[in-house]
Coordinates of C-alpha atoms in Angstrom, one line a residue:
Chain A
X953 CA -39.5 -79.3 -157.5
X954 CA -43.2 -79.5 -157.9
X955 CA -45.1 -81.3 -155.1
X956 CA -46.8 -85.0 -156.9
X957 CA -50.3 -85.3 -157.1
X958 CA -51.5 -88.5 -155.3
X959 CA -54.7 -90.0 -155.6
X960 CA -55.8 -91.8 -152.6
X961 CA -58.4 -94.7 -152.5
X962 CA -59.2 -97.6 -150.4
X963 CA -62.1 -100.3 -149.9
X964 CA -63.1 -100.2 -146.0
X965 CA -64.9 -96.3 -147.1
X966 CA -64.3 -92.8 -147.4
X967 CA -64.9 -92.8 -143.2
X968 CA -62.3 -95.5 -142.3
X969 CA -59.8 -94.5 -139.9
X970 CA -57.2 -96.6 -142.6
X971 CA -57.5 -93.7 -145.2
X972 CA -57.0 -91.2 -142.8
X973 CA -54.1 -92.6 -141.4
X974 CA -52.7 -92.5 -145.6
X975 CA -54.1 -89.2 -145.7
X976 CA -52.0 -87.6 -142.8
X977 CA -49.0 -89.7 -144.4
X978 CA -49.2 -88.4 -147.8
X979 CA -50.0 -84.7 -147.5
X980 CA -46.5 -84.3 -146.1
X981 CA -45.1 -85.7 -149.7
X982 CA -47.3 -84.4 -152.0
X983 CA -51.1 -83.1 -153.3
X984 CA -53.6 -85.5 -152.1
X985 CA -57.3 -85.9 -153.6
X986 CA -59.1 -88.8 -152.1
X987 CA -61.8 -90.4 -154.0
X988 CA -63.1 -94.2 -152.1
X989 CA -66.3 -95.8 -151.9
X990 CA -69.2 -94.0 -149.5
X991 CA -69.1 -97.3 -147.5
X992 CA -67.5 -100.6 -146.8
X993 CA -66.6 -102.1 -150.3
X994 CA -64.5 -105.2 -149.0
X995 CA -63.9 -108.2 -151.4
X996 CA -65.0 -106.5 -154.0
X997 CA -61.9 -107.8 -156.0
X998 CA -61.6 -106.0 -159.5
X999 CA -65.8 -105.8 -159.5
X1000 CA -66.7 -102.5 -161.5
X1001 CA -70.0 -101.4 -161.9
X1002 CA -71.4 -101.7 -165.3
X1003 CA -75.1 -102.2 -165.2
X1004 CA -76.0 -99.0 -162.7
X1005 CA -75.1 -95.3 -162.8
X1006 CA -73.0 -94.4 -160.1
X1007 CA -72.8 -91.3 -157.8
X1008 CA -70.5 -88.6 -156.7
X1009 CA -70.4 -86.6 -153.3
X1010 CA -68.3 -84.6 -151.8
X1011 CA -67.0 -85.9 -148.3
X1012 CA -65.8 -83.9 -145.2
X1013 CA -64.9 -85.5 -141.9
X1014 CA -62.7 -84.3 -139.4
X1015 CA -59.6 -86.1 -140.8
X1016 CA -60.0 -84.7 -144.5
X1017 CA -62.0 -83.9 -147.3
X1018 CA -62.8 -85.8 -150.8
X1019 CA -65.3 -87.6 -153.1
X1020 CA -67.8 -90.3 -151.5
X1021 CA -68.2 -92.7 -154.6
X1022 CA -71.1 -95.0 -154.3
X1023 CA -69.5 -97.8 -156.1
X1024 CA -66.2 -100.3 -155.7
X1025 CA -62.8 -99.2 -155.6
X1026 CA -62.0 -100.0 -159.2
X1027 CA -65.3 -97.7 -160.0
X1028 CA -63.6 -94.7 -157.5
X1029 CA -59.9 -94.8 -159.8
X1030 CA -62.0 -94.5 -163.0
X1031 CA -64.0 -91.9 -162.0
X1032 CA -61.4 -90.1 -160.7
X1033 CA -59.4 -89.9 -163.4
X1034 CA -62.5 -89.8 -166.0
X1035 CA -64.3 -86.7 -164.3
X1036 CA -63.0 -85.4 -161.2
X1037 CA -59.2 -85.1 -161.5
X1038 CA -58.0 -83.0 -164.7
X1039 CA -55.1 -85.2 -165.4
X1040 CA -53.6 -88.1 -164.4
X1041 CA -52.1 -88.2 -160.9
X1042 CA -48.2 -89.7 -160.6
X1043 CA -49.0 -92.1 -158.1
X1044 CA -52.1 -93.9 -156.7
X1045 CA -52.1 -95.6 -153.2
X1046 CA -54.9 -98.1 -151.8
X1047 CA -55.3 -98.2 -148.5
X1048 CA -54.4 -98.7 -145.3
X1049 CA -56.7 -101.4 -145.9
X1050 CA -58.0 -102.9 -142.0
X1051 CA -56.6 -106.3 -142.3
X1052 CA -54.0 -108.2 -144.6
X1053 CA -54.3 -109.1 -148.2
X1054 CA -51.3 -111.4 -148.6
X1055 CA -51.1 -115.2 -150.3
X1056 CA -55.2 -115.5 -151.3
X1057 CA -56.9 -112.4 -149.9
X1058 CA -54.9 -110.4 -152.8
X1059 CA -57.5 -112.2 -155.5
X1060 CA -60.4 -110.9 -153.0
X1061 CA -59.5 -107.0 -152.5
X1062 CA -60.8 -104.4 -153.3
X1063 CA -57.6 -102.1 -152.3
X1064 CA -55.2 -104.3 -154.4
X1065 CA -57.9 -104.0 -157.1
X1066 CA -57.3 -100.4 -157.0
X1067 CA -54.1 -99.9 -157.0
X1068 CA -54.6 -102.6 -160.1
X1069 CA -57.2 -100.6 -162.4
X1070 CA -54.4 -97.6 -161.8
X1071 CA -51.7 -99.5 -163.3
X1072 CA -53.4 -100.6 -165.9
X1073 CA -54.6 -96.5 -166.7
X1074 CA -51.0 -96.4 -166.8
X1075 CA -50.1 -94.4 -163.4
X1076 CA -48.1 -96.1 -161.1
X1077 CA -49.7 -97.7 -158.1
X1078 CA -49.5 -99.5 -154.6
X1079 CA -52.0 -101.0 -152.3
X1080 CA -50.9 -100.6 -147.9
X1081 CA -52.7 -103.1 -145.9
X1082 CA -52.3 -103.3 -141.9
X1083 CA -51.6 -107.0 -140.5
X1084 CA -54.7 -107.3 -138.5
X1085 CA -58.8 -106.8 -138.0
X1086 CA -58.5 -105.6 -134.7
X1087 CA -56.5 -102.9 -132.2
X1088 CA -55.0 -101.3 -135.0
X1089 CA -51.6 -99.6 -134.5
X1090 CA -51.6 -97.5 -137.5
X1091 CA -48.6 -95.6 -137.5
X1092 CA -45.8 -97.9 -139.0
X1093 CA -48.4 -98.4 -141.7
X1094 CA -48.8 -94.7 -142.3
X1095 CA -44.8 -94.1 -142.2
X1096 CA -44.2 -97.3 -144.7
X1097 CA -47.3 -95.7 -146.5
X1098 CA -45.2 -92.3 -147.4
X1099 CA -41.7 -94.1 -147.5
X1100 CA -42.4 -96.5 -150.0
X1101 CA -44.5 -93.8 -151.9
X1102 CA -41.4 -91.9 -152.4
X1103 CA -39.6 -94.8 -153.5
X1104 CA -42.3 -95.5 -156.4
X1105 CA -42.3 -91.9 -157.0
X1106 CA -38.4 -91.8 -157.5
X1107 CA -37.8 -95.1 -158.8
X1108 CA -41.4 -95.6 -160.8
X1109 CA -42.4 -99.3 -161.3
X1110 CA -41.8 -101.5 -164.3
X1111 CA -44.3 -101.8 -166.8
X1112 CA -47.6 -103.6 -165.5
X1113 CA -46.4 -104.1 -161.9
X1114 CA -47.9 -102.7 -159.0
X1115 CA -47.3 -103.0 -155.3
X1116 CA -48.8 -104.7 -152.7
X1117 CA -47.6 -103.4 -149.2
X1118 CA -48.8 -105.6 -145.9
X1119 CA -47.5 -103.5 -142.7
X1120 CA -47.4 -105.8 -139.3
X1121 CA -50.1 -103.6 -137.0
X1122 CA -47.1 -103.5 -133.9
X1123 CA -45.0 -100.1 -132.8
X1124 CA -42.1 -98.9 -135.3
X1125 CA -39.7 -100.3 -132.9
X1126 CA -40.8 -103.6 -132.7
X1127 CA -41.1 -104.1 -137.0
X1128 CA -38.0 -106.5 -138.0
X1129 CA -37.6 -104.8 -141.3
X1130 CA -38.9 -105.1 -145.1
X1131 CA -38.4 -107.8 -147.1
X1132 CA -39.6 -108.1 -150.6
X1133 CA -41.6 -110.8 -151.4
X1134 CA -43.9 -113.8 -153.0
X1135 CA -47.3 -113.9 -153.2
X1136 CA -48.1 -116.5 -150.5
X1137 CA -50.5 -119.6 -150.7
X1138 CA -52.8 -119.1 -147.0
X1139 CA -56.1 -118.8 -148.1
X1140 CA -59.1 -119.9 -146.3
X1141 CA -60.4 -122.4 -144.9
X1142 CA -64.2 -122.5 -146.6
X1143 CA -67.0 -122.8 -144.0
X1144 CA -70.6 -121.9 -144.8
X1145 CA -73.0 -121.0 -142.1
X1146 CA -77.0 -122.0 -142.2
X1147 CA -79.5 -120.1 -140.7
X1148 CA -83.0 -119.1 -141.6
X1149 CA -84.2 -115.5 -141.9
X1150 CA -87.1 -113.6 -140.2
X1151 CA -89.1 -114.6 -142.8
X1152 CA -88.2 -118.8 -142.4
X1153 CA -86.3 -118.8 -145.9
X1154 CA -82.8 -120.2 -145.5
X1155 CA -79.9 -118.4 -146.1
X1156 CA -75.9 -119.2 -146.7
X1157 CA -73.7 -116.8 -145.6
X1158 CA -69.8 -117.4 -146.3
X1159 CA -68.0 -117.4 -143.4
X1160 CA -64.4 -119.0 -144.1
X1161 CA -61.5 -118.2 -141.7
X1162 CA -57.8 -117.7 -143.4
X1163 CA -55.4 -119.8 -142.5
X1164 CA -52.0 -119.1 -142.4
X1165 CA -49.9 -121.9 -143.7
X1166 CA -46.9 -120.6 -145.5
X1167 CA -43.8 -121.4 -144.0
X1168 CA -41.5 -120.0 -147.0
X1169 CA -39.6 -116.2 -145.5
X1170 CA -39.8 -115.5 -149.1
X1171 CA -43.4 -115.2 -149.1
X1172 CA -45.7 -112.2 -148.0
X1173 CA -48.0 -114.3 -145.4
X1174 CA -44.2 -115.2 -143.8
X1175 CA -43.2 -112.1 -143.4
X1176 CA -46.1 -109.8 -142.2
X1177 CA -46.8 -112.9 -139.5
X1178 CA -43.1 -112.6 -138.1
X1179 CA -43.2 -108.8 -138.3
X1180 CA -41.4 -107.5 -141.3
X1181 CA -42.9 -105.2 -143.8
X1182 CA -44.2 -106.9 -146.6
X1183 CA -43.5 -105.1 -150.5
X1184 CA -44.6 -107.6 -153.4
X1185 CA -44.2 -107.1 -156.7
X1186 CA -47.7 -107.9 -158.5
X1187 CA -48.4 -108.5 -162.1
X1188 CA -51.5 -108.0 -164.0
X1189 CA -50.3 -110.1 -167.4
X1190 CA -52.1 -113.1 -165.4
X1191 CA -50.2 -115.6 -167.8
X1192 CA -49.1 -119.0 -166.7
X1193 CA -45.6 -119.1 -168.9
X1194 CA -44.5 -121.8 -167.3
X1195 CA -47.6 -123.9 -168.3
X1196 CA -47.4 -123.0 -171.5
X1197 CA -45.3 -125.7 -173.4
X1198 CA -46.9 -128.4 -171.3
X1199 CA -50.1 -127.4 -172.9
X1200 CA -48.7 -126.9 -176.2
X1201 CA -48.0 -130.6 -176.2
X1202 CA -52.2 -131.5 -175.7
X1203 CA -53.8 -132.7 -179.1
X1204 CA -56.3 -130.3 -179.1
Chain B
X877 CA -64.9 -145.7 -166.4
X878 CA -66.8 -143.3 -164.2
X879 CA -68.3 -140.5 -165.8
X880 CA -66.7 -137.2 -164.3
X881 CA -68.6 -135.5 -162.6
X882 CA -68.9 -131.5 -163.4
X883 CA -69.9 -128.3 -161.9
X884 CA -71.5 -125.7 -164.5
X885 CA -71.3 -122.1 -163.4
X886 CA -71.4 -118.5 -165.3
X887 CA -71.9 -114.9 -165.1
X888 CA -74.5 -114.2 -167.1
X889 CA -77.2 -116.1 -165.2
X890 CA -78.7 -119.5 -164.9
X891 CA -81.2 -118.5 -167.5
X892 CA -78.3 -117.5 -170.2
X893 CA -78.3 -119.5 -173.7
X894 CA -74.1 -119.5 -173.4
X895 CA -74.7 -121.7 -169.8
X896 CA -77.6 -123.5 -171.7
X897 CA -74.7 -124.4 -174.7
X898 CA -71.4 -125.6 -172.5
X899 CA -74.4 -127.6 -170.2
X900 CA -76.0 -129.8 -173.4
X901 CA -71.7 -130.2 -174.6
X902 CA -70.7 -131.2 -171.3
X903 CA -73.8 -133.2 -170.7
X904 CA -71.9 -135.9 -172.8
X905 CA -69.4 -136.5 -171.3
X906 CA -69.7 -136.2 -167.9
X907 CA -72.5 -135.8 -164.7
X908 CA -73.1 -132.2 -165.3
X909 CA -74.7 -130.1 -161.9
X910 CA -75.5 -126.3 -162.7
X911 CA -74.9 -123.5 -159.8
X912 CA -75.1 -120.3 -161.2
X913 CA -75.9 -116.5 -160.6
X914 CA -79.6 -116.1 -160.7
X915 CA -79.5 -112.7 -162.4
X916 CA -76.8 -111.4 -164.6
X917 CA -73.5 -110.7 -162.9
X918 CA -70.7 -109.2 -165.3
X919 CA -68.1 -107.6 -164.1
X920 CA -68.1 -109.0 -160.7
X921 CA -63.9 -109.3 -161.0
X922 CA -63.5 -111.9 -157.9
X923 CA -65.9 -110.4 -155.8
X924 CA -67.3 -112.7 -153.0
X925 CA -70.3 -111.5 -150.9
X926 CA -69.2 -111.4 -147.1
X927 CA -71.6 -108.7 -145.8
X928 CA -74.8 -110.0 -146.6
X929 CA -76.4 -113.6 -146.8
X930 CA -77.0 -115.9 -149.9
X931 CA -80.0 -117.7 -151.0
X932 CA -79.7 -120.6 -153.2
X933 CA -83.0 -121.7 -155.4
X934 CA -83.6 -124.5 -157.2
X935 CA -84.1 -123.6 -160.7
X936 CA -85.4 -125.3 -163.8
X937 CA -85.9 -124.2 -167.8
X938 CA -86.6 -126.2 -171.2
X939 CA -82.5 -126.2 -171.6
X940 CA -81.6 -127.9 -168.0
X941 CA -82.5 -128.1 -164.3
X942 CA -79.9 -126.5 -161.2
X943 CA -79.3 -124.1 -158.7
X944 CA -79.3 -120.4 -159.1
X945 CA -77.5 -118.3 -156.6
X946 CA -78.3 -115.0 -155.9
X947 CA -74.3 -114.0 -154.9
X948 CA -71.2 -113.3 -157.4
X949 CA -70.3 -116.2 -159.8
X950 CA -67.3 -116.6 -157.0
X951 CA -70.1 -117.2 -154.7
X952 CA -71.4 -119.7 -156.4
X953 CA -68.7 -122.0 -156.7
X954 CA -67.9 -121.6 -152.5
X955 CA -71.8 -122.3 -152.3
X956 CA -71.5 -125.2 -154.5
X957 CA -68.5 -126.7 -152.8
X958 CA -69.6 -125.8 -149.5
X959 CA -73.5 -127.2 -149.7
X960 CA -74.7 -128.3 -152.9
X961 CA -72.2 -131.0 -153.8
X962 CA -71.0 -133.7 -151.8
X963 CA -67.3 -134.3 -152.9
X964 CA -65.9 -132.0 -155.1
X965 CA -66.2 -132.4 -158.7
X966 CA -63.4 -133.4 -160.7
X967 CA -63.7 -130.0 -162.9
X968 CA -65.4 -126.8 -163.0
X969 CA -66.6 -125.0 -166.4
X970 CA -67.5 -121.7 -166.3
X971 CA -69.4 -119.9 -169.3
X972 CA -70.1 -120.0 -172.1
X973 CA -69.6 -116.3 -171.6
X974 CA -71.5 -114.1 -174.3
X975 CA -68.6 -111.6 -175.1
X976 CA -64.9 -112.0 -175.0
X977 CA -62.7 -112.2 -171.6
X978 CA -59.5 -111.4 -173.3
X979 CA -56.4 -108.5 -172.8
X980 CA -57.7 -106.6 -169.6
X981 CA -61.3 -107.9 -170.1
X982 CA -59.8 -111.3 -167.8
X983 CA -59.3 -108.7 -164.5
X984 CA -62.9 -107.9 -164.6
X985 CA -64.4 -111.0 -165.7
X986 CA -66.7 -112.6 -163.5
X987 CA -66.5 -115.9 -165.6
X988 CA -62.7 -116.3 -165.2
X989 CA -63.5 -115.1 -161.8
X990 CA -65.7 -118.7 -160.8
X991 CA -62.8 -120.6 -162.6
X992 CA -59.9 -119.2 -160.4
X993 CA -62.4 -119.6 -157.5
X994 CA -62.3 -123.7 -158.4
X995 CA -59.2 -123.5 -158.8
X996 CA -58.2 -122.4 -155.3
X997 CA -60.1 -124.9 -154.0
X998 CA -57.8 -127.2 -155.7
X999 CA -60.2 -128.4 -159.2
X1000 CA -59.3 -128.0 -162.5
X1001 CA -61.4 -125.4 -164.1
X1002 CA -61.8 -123.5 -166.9
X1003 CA -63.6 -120.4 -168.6
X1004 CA -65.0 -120.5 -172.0
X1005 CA -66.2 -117.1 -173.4
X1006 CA -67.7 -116.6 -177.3
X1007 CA -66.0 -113.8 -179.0
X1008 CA -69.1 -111.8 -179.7
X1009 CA -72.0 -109.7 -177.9
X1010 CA -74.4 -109.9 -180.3
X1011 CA -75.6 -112.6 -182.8
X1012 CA -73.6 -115.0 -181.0
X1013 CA -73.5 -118.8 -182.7
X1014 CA -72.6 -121.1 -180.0
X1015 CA -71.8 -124.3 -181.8
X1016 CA -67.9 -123.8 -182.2
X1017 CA -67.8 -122.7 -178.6
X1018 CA -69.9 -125.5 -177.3
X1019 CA -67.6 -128.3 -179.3
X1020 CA -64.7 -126.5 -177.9
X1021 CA -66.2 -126.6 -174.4
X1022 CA -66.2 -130.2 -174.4
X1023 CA -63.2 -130.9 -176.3
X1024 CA -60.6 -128.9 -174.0
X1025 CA -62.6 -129.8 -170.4
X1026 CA -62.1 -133.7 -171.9
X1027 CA -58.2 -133.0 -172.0
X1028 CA -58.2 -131.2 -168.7
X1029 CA -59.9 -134.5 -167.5
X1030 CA -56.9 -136.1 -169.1
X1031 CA -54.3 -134.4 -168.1
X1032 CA -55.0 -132.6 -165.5
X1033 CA -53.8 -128.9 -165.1
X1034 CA -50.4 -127.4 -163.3
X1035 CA -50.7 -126.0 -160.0
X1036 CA -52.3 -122.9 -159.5
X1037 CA -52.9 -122.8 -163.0
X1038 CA -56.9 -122.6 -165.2
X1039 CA -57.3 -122.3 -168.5
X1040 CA -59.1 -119.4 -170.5
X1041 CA -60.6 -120.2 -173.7
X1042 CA -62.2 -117.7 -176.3
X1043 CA -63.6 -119.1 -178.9
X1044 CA -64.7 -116.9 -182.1
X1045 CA -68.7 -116.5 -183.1
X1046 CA -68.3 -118.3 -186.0
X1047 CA -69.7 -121.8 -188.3
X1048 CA -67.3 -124.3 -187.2
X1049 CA -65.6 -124.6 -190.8
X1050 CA -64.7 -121.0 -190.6
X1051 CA -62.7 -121.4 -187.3
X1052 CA -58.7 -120.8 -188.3
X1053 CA -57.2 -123.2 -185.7
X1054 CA -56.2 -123.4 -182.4
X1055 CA -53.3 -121.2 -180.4
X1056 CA -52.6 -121.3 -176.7
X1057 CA -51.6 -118.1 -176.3
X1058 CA -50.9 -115.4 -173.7
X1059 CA -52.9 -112.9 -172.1
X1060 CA -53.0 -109.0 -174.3
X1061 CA -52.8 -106.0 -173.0
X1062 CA -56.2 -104.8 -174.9
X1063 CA -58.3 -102.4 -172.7
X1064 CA -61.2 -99.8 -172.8
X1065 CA -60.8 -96.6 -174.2
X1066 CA -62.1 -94.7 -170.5
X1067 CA -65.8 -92.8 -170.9
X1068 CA -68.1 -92.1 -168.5
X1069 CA -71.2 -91.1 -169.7
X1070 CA -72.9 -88.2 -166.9
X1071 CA -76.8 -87.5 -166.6
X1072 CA -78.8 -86.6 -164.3
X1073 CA -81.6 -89.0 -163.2
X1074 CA -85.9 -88.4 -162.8
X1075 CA -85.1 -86.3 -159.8
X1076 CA -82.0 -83.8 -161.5
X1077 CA -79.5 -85.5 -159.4
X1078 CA -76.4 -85.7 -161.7
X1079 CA -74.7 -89.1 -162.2
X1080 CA -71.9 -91.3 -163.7
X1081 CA -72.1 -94.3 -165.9
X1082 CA -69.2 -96.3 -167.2
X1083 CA -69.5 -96.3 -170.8
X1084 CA -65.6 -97.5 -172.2
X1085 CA -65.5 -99.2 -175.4
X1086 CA -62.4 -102.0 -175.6
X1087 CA -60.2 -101.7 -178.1
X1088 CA -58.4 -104.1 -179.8
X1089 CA -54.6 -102.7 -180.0
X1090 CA -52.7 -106.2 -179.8
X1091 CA -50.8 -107.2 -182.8
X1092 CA -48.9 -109.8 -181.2
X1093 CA -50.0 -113.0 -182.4
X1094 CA -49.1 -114.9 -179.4
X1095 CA -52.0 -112.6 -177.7
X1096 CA -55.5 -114.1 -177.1
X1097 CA -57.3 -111.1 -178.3
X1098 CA -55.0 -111.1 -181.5
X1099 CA -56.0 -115.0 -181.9
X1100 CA -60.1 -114.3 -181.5
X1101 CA -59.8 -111.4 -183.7
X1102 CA -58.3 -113.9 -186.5
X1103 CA -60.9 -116.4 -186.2
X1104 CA -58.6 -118.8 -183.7
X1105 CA -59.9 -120.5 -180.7
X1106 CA -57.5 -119.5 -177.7
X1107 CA -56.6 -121.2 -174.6
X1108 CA -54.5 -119.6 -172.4
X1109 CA -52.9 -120.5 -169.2
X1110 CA -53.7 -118.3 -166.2
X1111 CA -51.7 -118.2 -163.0
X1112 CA -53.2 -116.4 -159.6
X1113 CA -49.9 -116.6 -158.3
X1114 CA -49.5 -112.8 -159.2
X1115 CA -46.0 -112.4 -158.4
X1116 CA -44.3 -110.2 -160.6
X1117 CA -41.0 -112.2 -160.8
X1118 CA -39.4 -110.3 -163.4
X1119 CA -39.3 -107.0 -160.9
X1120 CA -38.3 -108.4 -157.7
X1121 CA -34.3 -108.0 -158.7
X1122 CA -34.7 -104.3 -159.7
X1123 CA -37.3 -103.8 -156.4
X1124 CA -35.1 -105.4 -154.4
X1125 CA -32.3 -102.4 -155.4
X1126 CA -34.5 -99.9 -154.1
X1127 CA -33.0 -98.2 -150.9
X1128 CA -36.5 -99.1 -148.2

């Protein structure tokens, strides 16, 4: 059977110790071209670069070797299927994004964004985020990473859903499981910090901490936090159907 | 009664005739304060600036008088709620938008982007967008603006749920009607465009054109295209409901 071809992306940068962990997972099941932002491209959401050319490089670390794309992750999947991949991949994976994007981070990320533009090119696509900032333990991630991959690659995914994987950072014996799951409703808390430059001119800088407050086990937030696996379903028909005959009802 | 009180935000910048339409509509009925992107900021997606710091300026033109932002339309409703106001309003309008955010245009849509933003932080909000890029006529749009954000004020809006409206660039007696409708699955036919700049480094623009395929007449980009105002309910609860059964099946 022939070997997929994966294209692998991310939004922490073609550097991040994340992608490599992805890489190392995926070359066992497949081809792997990685294409992700030359640097740090976090909450980015599904920004894509309209108003500014953008730039190619080919990228070489120890851990593997790809294209350094100077704009966000939803810029690296179009360009990678627009110029530097000659047909479409079967399956695109974001990640392992350093830190979670359940409940409200999902709306912020640039790895879910990613895995998003995919789907919408029409190639199947997840998004593997690790459950913390700090002391990563990357190597559940990475085996959920190819496991699940094999899954969508078996299985495929219904039309216009992708998949949004949160892995707890702990050792593969202490994970509880996988649940499938909600998107949460943490988000954060807003806090704005004040300063004034070099210069004397104030400045703003957004500096809200998430809080976690979901207390449903069906949710993603729940889960990562109590050390399951987290695989949700995600939609990009953004419609509210169940608000729809409610509004109906407004004289407009 | 008290006159609500409003925040005004886009993504085509404070100085944008669109911002300059929804703020002289809103103007009557409600306290209208303007926060908005200093410069032009289109397909931002829900980008939020963490990395770097934001200024705010106060900024004033013959249309009206507020604060320009020089982060993501995102950014300027955290700012807003976070410094400039000192309650929150009782709704958040962002546009009008020159150019549609229907189909796939509402993943990359900075406008929707600022609404969703409110709406987290727990406001009713909506994004208005005019149907056109060029010769735009904002009169239709602008009475639409304050028609629908006065039954928002009314009724209020379901949870986790913001409206997009799309109004067509046309006289008011040429507008067909009004649908609430559901979001399309329009997107750009992919190009990138590929030069090389003053000093023969190659690069890569995006250059897709979108392409109205929806024929569905439930669709927002099927009701613009047919001279109808839409309004459709949003959700950033992304949870693809319909797929957890067959998801959950999968052997993980």
């Amino acid at each position: 059977m022939k070997r997929p071809r994966i294209l692998l992306t991310n939004d922490d940068g073609i550097g991040s110790e994340g992608l490599a962990a992805a890489y190392v997972a995926l070359c066992r099941i497949g081809e792997v071209v990685v294409v992700a932002p030359h640097t740090e491209r976090s909450a980015m959401g599904h920004a894509i670069t309209v108003l500014d050319p953008l730039r190619i490089n080919e990228f070489q670390n120890q851990a593997l070797s790809g294209y350094a794309v100077s704009g966000t992750p939803a810029d690296c999947v179009k360009l990678a299927f627009g110029t530097i991949l000659d047909q479409p991949p079967d399956l695109v994976v974001s990640g392992i994004n350093l830190g979670p994007n359940t409940a409200s981070h999902v709306l912020y990320s640039g790895t879910v964004s990613a895995a998003t533009e995919a789907r919408i090119l029409g190639v199947p696509a997840m998004a593997v985020s690790l459950g913390t900032h700090r002391g990563p333990s990357w190597d559940a991630a990475a085996e959920a990473t190819a496991k699940i991959a094999q899954a969508v690659l078996r299985h495929g995914l219904p039309d216009r859903v992708l998949l949004n994987v949160n892995v707890p950072s702990l050792p593969r014996h202490e994970i509880a499981g996988l649940k499938i799951t909600r998107q949460g409703r943490s988000r954060f808390a807003e806090d704005i910090v004040r300063g004034h430059d070099p210069r004397g001119t104030p400045y703003y800088w957004l500096a809200g901490e998430y809080q976690m407050t979901d207390d449903d086990p069906q949710t993603d937030a729940w889960a990562l936090q109590h050390g399951y696996i987290s695989v949700t379903p995600l939609s990009f028909d953004l419609t509210a159907d169940g608000a729809i005959p409610e509004i109906s009802k407004w004289v407009l």
